[in-house]
PDB file of C-alpha atoms and ligand atoms in Angstrom:
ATOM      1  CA  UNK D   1       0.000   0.000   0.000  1.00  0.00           C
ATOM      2  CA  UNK D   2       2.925   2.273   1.184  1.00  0.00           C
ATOM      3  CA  UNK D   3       6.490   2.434  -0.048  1.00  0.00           C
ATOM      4  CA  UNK D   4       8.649   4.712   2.216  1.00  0.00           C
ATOM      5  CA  UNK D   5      12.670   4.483   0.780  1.00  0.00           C
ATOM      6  CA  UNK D   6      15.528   6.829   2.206  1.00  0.00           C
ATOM      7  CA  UNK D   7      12.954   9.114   4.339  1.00  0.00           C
ATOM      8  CA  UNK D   8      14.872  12.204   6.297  1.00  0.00           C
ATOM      9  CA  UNK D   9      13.412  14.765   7.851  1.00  0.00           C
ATOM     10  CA  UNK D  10      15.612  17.728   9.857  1.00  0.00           C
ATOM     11  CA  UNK D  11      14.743  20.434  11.844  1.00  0.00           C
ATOM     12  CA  UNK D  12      17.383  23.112  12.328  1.00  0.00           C
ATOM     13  CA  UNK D  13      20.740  21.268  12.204  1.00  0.00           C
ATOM     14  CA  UNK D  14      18.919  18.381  13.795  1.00  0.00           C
ATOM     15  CA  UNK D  15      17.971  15.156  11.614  1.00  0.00           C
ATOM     16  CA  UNK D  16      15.128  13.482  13.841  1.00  0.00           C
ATOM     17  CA  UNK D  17      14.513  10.828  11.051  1.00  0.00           C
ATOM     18  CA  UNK D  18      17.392   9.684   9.006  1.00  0.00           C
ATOM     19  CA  UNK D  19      16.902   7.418   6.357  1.00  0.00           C
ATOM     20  CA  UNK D  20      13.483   5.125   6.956  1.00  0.00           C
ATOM     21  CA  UNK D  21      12.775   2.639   4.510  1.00  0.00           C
ATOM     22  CA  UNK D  22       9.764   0.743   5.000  1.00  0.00           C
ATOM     23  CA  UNK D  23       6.707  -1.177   3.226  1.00  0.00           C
ATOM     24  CA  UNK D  24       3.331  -1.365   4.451  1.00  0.00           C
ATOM     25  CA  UNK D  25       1.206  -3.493   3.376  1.00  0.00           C
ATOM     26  CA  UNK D  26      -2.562  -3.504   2.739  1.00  0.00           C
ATOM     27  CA  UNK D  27      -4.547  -4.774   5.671  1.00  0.00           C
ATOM     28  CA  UNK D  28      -1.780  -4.584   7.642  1.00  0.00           C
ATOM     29  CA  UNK D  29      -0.884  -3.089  11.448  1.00  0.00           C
ATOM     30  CA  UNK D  30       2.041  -2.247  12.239  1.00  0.00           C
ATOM     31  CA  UNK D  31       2.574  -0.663  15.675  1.00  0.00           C
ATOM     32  CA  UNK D  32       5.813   1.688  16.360  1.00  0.00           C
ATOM     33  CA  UNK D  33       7.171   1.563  19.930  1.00  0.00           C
ATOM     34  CA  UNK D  34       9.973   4.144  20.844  1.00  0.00           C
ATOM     35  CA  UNK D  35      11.169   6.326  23.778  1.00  0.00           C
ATOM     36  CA  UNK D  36       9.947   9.879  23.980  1.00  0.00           C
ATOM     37  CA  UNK D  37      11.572  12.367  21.152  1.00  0.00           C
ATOM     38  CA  UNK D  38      12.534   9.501  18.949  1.00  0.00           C
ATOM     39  CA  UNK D  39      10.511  10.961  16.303  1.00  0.00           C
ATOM     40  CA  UNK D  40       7.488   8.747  15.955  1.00  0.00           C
ATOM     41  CA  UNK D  41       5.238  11.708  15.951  1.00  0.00           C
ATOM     42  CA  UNK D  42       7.404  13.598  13.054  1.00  0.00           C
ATOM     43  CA  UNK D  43       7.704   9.860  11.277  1.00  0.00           C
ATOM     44  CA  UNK D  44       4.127   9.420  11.183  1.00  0.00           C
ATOM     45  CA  UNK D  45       3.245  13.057  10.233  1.00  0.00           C
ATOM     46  CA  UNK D  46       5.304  12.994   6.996  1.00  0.00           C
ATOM     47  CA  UNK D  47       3.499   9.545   6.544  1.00  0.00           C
ATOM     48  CA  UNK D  48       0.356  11.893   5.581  1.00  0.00           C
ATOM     49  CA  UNK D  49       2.376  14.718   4.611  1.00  0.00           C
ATOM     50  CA  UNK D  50       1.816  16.590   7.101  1.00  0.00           C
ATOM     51  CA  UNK D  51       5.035  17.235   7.986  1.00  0.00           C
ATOM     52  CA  UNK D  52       6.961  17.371   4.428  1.00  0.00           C
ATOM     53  CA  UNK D  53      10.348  15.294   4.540  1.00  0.00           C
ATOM     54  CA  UNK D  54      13.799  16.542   3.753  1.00  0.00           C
ATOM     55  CA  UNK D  55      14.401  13.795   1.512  1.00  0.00           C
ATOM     56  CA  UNK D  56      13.485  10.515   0.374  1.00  0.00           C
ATOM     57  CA  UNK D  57      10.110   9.616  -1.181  1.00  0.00           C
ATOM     58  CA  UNK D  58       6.640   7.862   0.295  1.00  0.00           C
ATOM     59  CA  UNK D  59       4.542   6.509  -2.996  1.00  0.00           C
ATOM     60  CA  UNK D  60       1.090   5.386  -2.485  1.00  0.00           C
ATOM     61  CA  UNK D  61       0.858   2.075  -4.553  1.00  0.00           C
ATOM     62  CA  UNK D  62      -1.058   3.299  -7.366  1.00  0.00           C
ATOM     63  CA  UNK D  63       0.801   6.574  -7.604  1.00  0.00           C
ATOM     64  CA  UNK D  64       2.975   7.276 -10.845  1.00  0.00           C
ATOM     65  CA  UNK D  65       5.012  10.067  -9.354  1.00  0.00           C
ATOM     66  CA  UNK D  66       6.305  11.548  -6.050  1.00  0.00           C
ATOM     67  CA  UNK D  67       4.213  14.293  -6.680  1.00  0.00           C
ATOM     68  CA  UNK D  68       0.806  12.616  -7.372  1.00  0.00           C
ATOM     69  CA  UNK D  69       1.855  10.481  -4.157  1.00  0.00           C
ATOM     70  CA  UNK D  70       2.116  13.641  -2.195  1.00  0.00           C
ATOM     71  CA  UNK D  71      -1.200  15.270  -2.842  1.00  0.00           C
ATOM     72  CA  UNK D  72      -3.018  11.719  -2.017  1.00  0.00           C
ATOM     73  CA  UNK D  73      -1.440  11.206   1.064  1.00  0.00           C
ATOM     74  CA  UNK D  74      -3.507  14.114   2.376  1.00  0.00           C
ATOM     75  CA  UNK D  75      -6.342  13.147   0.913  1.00  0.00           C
ATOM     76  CA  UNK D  76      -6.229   8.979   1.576  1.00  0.00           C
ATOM     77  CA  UNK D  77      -4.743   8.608   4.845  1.00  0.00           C
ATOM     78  CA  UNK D  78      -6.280   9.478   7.686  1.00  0.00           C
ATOM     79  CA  UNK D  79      -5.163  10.432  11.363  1.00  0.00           C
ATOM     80  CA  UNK D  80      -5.962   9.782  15.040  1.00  0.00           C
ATOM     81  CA  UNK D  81      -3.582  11.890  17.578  1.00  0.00           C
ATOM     82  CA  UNK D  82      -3.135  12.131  21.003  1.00  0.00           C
ATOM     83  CA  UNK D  83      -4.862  14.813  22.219  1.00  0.00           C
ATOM     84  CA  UNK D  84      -8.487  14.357  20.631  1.00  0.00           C
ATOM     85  CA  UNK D  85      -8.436  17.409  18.244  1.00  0.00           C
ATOM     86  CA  UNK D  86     -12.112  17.898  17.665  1.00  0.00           C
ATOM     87  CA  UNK D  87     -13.482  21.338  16.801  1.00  0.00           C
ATOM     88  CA  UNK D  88     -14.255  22.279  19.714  1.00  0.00           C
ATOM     89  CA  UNK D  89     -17.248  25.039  18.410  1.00  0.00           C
ATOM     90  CA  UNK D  90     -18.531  22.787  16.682  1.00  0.00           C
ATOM     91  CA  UNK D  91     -21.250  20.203  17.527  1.00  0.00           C
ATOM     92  CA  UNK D  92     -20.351  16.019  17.316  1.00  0.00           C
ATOM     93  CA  UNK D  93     -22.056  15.861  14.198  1.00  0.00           C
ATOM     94  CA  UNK D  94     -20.881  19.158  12.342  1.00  0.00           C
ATOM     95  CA  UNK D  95     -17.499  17.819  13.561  1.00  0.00           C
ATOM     96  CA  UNK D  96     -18.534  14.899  11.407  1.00  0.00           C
ATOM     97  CA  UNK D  97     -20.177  16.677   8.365  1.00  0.00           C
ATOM     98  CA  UNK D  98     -17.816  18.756   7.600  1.00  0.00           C
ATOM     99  CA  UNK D  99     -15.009  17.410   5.923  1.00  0.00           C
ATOM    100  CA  UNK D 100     -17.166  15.089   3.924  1.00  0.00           C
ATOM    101  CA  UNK D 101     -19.110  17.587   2.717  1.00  0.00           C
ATOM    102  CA  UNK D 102     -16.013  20.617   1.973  1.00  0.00           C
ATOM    103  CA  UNK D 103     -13.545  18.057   0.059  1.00  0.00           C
ATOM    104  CA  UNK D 104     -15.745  15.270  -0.843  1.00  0.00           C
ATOM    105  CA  UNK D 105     -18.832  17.669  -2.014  1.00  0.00           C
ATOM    106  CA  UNK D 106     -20.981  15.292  -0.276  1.00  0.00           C
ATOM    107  CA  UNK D 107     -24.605  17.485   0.501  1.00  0.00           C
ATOM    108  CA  UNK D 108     -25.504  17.604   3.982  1.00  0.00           C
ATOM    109  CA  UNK D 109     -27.727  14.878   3.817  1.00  0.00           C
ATOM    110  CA  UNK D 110     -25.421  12.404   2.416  1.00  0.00           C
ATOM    111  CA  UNK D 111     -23.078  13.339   5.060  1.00  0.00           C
ATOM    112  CA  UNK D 112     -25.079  13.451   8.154  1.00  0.00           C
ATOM    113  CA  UNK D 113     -26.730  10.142   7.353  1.00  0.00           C
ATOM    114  CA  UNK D 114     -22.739   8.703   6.774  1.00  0.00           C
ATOM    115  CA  UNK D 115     -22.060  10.094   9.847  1.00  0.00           C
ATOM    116  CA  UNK D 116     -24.884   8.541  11.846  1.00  0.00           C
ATOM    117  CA  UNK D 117     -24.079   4.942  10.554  1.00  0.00           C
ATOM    118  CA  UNK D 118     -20.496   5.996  12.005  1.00  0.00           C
ATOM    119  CA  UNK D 119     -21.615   7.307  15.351  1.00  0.00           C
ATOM    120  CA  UNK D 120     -24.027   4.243  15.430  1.00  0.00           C
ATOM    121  CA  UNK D 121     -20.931   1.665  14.892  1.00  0.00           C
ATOM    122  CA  UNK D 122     -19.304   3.289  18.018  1.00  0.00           C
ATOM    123  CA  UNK D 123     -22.411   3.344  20.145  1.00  0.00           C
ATOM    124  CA  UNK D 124     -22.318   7.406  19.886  1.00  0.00           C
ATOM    125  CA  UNK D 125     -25.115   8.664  17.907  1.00  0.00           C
ATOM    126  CA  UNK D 126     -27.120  10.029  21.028  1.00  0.00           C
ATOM    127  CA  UNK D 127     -24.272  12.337  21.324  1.00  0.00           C
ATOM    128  CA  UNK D 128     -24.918  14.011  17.588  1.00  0.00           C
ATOM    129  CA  UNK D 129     -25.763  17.365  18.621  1.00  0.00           C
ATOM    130  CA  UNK D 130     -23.904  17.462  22.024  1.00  0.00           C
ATOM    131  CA  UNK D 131     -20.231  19.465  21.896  1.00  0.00           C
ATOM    132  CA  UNK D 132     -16.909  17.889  22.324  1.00  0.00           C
ATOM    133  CA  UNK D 133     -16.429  18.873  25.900  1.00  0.00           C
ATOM    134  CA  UNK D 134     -19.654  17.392  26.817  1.00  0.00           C
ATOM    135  CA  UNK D 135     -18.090  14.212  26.033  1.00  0.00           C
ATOM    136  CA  UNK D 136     -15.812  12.297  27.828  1.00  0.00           C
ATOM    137  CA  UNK D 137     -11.959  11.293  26.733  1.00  0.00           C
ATOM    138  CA  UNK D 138     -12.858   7.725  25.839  1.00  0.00           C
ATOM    139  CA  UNK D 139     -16.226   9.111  23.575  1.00  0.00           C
ATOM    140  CA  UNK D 140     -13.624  12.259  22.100  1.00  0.00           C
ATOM    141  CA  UNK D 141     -11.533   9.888  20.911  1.00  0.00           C
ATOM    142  CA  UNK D 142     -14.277   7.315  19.334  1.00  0.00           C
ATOM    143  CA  UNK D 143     -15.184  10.591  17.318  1.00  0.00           C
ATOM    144  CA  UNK D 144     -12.071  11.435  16.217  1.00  0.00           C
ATOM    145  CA  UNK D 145     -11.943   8.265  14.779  1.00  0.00           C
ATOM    146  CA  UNK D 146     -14.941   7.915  12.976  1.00  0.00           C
ATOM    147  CA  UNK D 147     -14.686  11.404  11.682  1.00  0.00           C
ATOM    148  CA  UNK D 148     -11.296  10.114  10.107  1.00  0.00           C
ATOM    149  CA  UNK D 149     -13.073   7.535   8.892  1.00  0.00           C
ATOM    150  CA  UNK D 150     -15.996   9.203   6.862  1.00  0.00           C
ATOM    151  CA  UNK D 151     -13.286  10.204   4.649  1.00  0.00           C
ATOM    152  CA  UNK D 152     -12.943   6.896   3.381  1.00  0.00           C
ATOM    153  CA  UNK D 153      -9.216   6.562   4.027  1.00  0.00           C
ATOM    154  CA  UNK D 154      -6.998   3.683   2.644  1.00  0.00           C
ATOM    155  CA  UNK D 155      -4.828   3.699   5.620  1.00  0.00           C
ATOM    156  CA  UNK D 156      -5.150   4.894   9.380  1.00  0.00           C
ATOM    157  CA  UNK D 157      -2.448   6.530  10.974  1.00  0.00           C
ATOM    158  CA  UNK D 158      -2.548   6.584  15.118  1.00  0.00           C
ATOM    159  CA  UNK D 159      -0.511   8.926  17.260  1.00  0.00           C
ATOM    160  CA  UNK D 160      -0.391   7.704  21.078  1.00  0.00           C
ATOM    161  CA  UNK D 161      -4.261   7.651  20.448  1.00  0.00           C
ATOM    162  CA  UNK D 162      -4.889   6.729  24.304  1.00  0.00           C
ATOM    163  CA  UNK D 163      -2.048   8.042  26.019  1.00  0.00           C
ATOM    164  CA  UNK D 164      -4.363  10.732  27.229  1.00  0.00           C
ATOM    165  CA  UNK D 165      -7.215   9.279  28.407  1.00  0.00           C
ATOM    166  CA  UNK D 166      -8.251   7.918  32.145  1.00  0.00           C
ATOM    167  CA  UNK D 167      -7.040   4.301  32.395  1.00  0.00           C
ATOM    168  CA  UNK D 168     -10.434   3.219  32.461  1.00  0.00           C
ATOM    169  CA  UNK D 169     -11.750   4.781  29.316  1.00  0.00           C
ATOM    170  CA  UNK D 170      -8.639   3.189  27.465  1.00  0.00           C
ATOM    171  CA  UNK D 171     -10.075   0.217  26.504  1.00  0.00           C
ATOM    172  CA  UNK D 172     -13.043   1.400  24.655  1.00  0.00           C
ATOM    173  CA  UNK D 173     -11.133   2.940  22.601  1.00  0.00           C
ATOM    174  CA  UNK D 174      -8.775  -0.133  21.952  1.00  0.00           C
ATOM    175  CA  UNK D 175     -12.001  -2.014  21.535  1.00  0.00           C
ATOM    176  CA  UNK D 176     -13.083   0.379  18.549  1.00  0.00           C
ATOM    177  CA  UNK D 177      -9.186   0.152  16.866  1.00  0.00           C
ATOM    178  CA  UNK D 178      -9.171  -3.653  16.967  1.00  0.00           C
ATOM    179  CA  UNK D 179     -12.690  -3.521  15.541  1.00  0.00           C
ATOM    180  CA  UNK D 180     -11.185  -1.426  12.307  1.00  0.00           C
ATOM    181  CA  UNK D 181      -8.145  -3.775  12.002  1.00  0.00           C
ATOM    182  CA  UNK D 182     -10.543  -6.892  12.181  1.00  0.00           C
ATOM    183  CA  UNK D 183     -12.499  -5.342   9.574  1.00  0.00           C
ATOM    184  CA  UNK D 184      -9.315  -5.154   7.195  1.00  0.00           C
ATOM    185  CA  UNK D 185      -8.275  -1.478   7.669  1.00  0.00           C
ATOM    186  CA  UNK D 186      -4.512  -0.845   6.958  1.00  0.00           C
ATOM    187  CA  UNK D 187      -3.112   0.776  10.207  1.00  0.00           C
ATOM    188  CA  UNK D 188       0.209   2.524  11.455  1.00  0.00           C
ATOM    189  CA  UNK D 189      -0.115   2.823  15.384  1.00  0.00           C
ATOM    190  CA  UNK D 190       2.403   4.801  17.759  1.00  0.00           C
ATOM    191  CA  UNK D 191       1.578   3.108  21.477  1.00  0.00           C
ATOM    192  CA  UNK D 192       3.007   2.065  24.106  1.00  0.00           C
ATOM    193  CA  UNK D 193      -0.161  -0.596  24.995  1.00  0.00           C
ATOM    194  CA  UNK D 194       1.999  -3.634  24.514  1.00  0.00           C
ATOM    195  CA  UNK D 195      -1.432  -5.793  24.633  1.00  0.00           C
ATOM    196  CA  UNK D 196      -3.173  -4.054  21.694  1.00  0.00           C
ATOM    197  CA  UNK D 197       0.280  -4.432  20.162  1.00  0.00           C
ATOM    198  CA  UNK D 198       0.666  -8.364  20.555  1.00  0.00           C
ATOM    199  CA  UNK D 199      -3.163  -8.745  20.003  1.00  0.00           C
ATOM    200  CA  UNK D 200      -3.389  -6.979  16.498  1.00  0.00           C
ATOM    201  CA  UNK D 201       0.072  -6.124  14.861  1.00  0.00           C
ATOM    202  CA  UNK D 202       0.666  -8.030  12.333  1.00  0.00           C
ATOM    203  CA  UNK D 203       4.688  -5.842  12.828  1.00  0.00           C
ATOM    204  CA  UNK D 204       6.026  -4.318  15.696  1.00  0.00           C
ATOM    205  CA  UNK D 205       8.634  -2.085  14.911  1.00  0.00           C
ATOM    206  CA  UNK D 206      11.265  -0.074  17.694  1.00  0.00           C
ATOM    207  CA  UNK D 207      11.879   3.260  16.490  1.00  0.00           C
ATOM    208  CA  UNK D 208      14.710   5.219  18.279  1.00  0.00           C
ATOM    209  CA  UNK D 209      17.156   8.032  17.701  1.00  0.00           C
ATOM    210  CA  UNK D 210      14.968   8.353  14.336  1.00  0.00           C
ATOM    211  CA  UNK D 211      15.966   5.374  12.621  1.00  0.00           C
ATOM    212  CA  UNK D 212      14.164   1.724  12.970  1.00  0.00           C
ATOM    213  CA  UNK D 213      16.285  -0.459  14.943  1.00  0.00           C
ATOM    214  CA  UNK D 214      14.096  -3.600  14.913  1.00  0.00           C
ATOM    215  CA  UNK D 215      10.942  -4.753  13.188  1.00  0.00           C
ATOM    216  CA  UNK D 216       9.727  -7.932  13.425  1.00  0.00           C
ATOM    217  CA  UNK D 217       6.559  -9.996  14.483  1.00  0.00           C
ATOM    218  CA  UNK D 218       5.290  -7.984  17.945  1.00  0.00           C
ATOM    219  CA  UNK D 219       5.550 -11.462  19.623  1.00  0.00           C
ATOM    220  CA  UNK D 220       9.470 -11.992  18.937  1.00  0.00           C
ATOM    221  CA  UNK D 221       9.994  -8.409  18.932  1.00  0.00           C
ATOM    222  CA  UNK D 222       8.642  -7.900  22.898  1.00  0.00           C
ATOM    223  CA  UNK D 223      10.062 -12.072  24.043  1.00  0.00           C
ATOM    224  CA  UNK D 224      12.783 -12.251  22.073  1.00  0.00           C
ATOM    225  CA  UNK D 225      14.533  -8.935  20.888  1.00  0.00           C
ATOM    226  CA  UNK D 226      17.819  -9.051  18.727  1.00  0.00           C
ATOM    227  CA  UNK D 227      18.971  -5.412  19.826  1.00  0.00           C
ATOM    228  CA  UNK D 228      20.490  -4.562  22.554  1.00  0.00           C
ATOM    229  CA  UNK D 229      18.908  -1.360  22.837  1.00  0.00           C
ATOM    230  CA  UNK D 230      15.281  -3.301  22.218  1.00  0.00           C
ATOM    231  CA  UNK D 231      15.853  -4.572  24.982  1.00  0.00           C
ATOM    232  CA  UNK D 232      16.957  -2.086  27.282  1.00  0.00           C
ATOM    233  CA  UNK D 233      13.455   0.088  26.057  1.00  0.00           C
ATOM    234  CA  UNK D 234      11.640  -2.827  27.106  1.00  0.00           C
ATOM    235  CA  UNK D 235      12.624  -3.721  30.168  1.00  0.00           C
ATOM    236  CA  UNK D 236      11.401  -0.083  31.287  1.00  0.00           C
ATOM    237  CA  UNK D 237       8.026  -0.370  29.551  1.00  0.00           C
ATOM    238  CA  UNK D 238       6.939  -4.496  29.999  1.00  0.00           C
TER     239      UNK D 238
HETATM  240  P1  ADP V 301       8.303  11.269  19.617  1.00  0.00           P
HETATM  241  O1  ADP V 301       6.943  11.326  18.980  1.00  0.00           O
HETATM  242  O2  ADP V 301       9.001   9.965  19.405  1.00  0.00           O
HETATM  243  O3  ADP V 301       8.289  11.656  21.051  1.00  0.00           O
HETATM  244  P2  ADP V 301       8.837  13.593  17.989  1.00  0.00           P
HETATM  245  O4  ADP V 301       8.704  13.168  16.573  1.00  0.00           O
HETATM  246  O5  ADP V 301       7.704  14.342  18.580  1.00  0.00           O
HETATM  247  O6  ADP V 301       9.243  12.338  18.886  1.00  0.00           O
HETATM  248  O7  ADP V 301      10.121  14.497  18.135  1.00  0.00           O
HETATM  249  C1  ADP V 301      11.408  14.088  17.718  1.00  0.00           C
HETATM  250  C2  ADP V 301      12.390  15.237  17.876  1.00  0.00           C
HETATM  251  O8  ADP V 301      12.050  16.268  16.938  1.00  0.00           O
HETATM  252  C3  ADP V 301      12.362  15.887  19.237  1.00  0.00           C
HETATM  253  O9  ADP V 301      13.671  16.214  19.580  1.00  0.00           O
HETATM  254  C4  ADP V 301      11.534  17.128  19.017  1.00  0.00           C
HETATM  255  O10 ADP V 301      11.913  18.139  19.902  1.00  0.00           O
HETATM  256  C5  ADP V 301      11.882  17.495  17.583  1.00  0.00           C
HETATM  257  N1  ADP V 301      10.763  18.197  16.897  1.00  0.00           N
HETATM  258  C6  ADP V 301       9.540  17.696  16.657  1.00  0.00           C
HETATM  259  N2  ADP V 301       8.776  18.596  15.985  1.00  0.00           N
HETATM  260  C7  ADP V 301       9.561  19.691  15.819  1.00  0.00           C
HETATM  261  C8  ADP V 301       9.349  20.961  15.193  1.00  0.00           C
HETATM  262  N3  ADP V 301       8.200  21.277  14.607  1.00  0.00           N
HETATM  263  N4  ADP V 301      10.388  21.832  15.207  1.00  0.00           N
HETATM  264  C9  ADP V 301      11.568  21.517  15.777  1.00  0.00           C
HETATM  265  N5  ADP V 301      11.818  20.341  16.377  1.00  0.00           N
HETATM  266  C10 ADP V 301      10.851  19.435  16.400  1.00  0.00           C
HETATM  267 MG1   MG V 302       5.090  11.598  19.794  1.00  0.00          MG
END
């Protein structure tokens, strides 16, 4: 789905990803594991060009330049980030309706009924015309996914999507992420829930000092690591 070869990215004199190559495939998770300021935030947001890289290229399969590959990966990936970035003036189901409707042309019809079956298939639609801040962490963060969703992305991008939220509010949110990977969605996950992680990647990868040290099945990767360093992270976060 995803072909990332000799990826860079520097801020200032600092490189905080040098030279990523990696493959994702369709239907595929992959989960990324690092410490803190390893640059699995700035990886990810160049995934979705976001962030635009210093060098290297990420083609979309289907793509027939660099270019063409840029201005989809706006458009076909989606993303899920920490802090649950919902507008916050704007009610559940505008926060819904709105992309659909401003770069898909959908009418507002067409996009509130979309987003009702998506509210419905996280158990949210009673909250339709509440606001964000009526809603709690867990329910935020179900939103922000569907609303990434109802633009009909090819792949999912997830940044620490639950390292904000009250431990007990975690799960439901899990719960709705192994749902989507279940169902065949092709996902790139920052976390550091090592149970979601040996559940549903089909990868885990250990990202650190902005290069990948080690990818590998998430099983062998947390019981068996080859690298040193692997190891070390995981003795702090198992
Ligand atoms: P992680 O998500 O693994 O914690 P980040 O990708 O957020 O790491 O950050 C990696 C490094 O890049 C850090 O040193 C951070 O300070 C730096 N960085 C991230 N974004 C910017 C930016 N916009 N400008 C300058 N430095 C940045
Ligand atoms: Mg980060």
């Amino acid at each position: 789905m995803m072909t990332v070869r000799g990826l860079r990215k520097r801020f200032g004199d600092t490189e905080v990803i040098q030279d990523v190559d990696l493959d994702i495939h369709e239907g595929e998770v992959v989960v990324v594991i690092g410490p803190s300021g390893s640059g699995k935030s700035t990886l990810i947001r160049c995934l979705n060009a976001l962030e635009p890289a210093t060098a290297g290229e990420i083609m979309l399969t289907g793509s027939n330049s660099s270019r063409e590959s840029m201005a989809r990966l706006r458009d076909e990936v989606g993303m899920v980030f920490q802090d649950y970035t919902l507008f916050s003036h704007l009610s559940i189901l505008r926060n819904m309706t709105l992309a659909p409707m401003k770069l898909r042309g959908l009418s507002r019809a067409d996009a509130e009924a979309m987003a009702m079956k998506l509210l419905e298939r996280v158990g949210l639609e009673h909250k339709a015309q509440a606001m964000p801040a009526e809603l709690s962490g867990g329910q935020q963060q179900r939103v922000a996914i569907v609303r990434a969703l109802a633009m009909q992305p090819r792949l999912m991008l997830f940044d620490e999507p639950t390292s904000a939220l009250d431990p007990e509010t975690v799960n439901e949110v899990l719960q709705v992420m192994k749902e989507l990977a279940a169902e065949g969605m092709t996902m790139v996950v920052v976390t550091h829930e090592m149970g979601f992680a040996r559940e549903v990647a089909d990868r885990a990868i250990f990202f650190d000092g902005g290069k990948i040290v080690e990818c590998a099945a998430p099983t062998q990767l947390f019981s068996a690591p080859r690298e040193e360093r692997t190891r070390q992270f995981l003795t702090h976060v198992l």
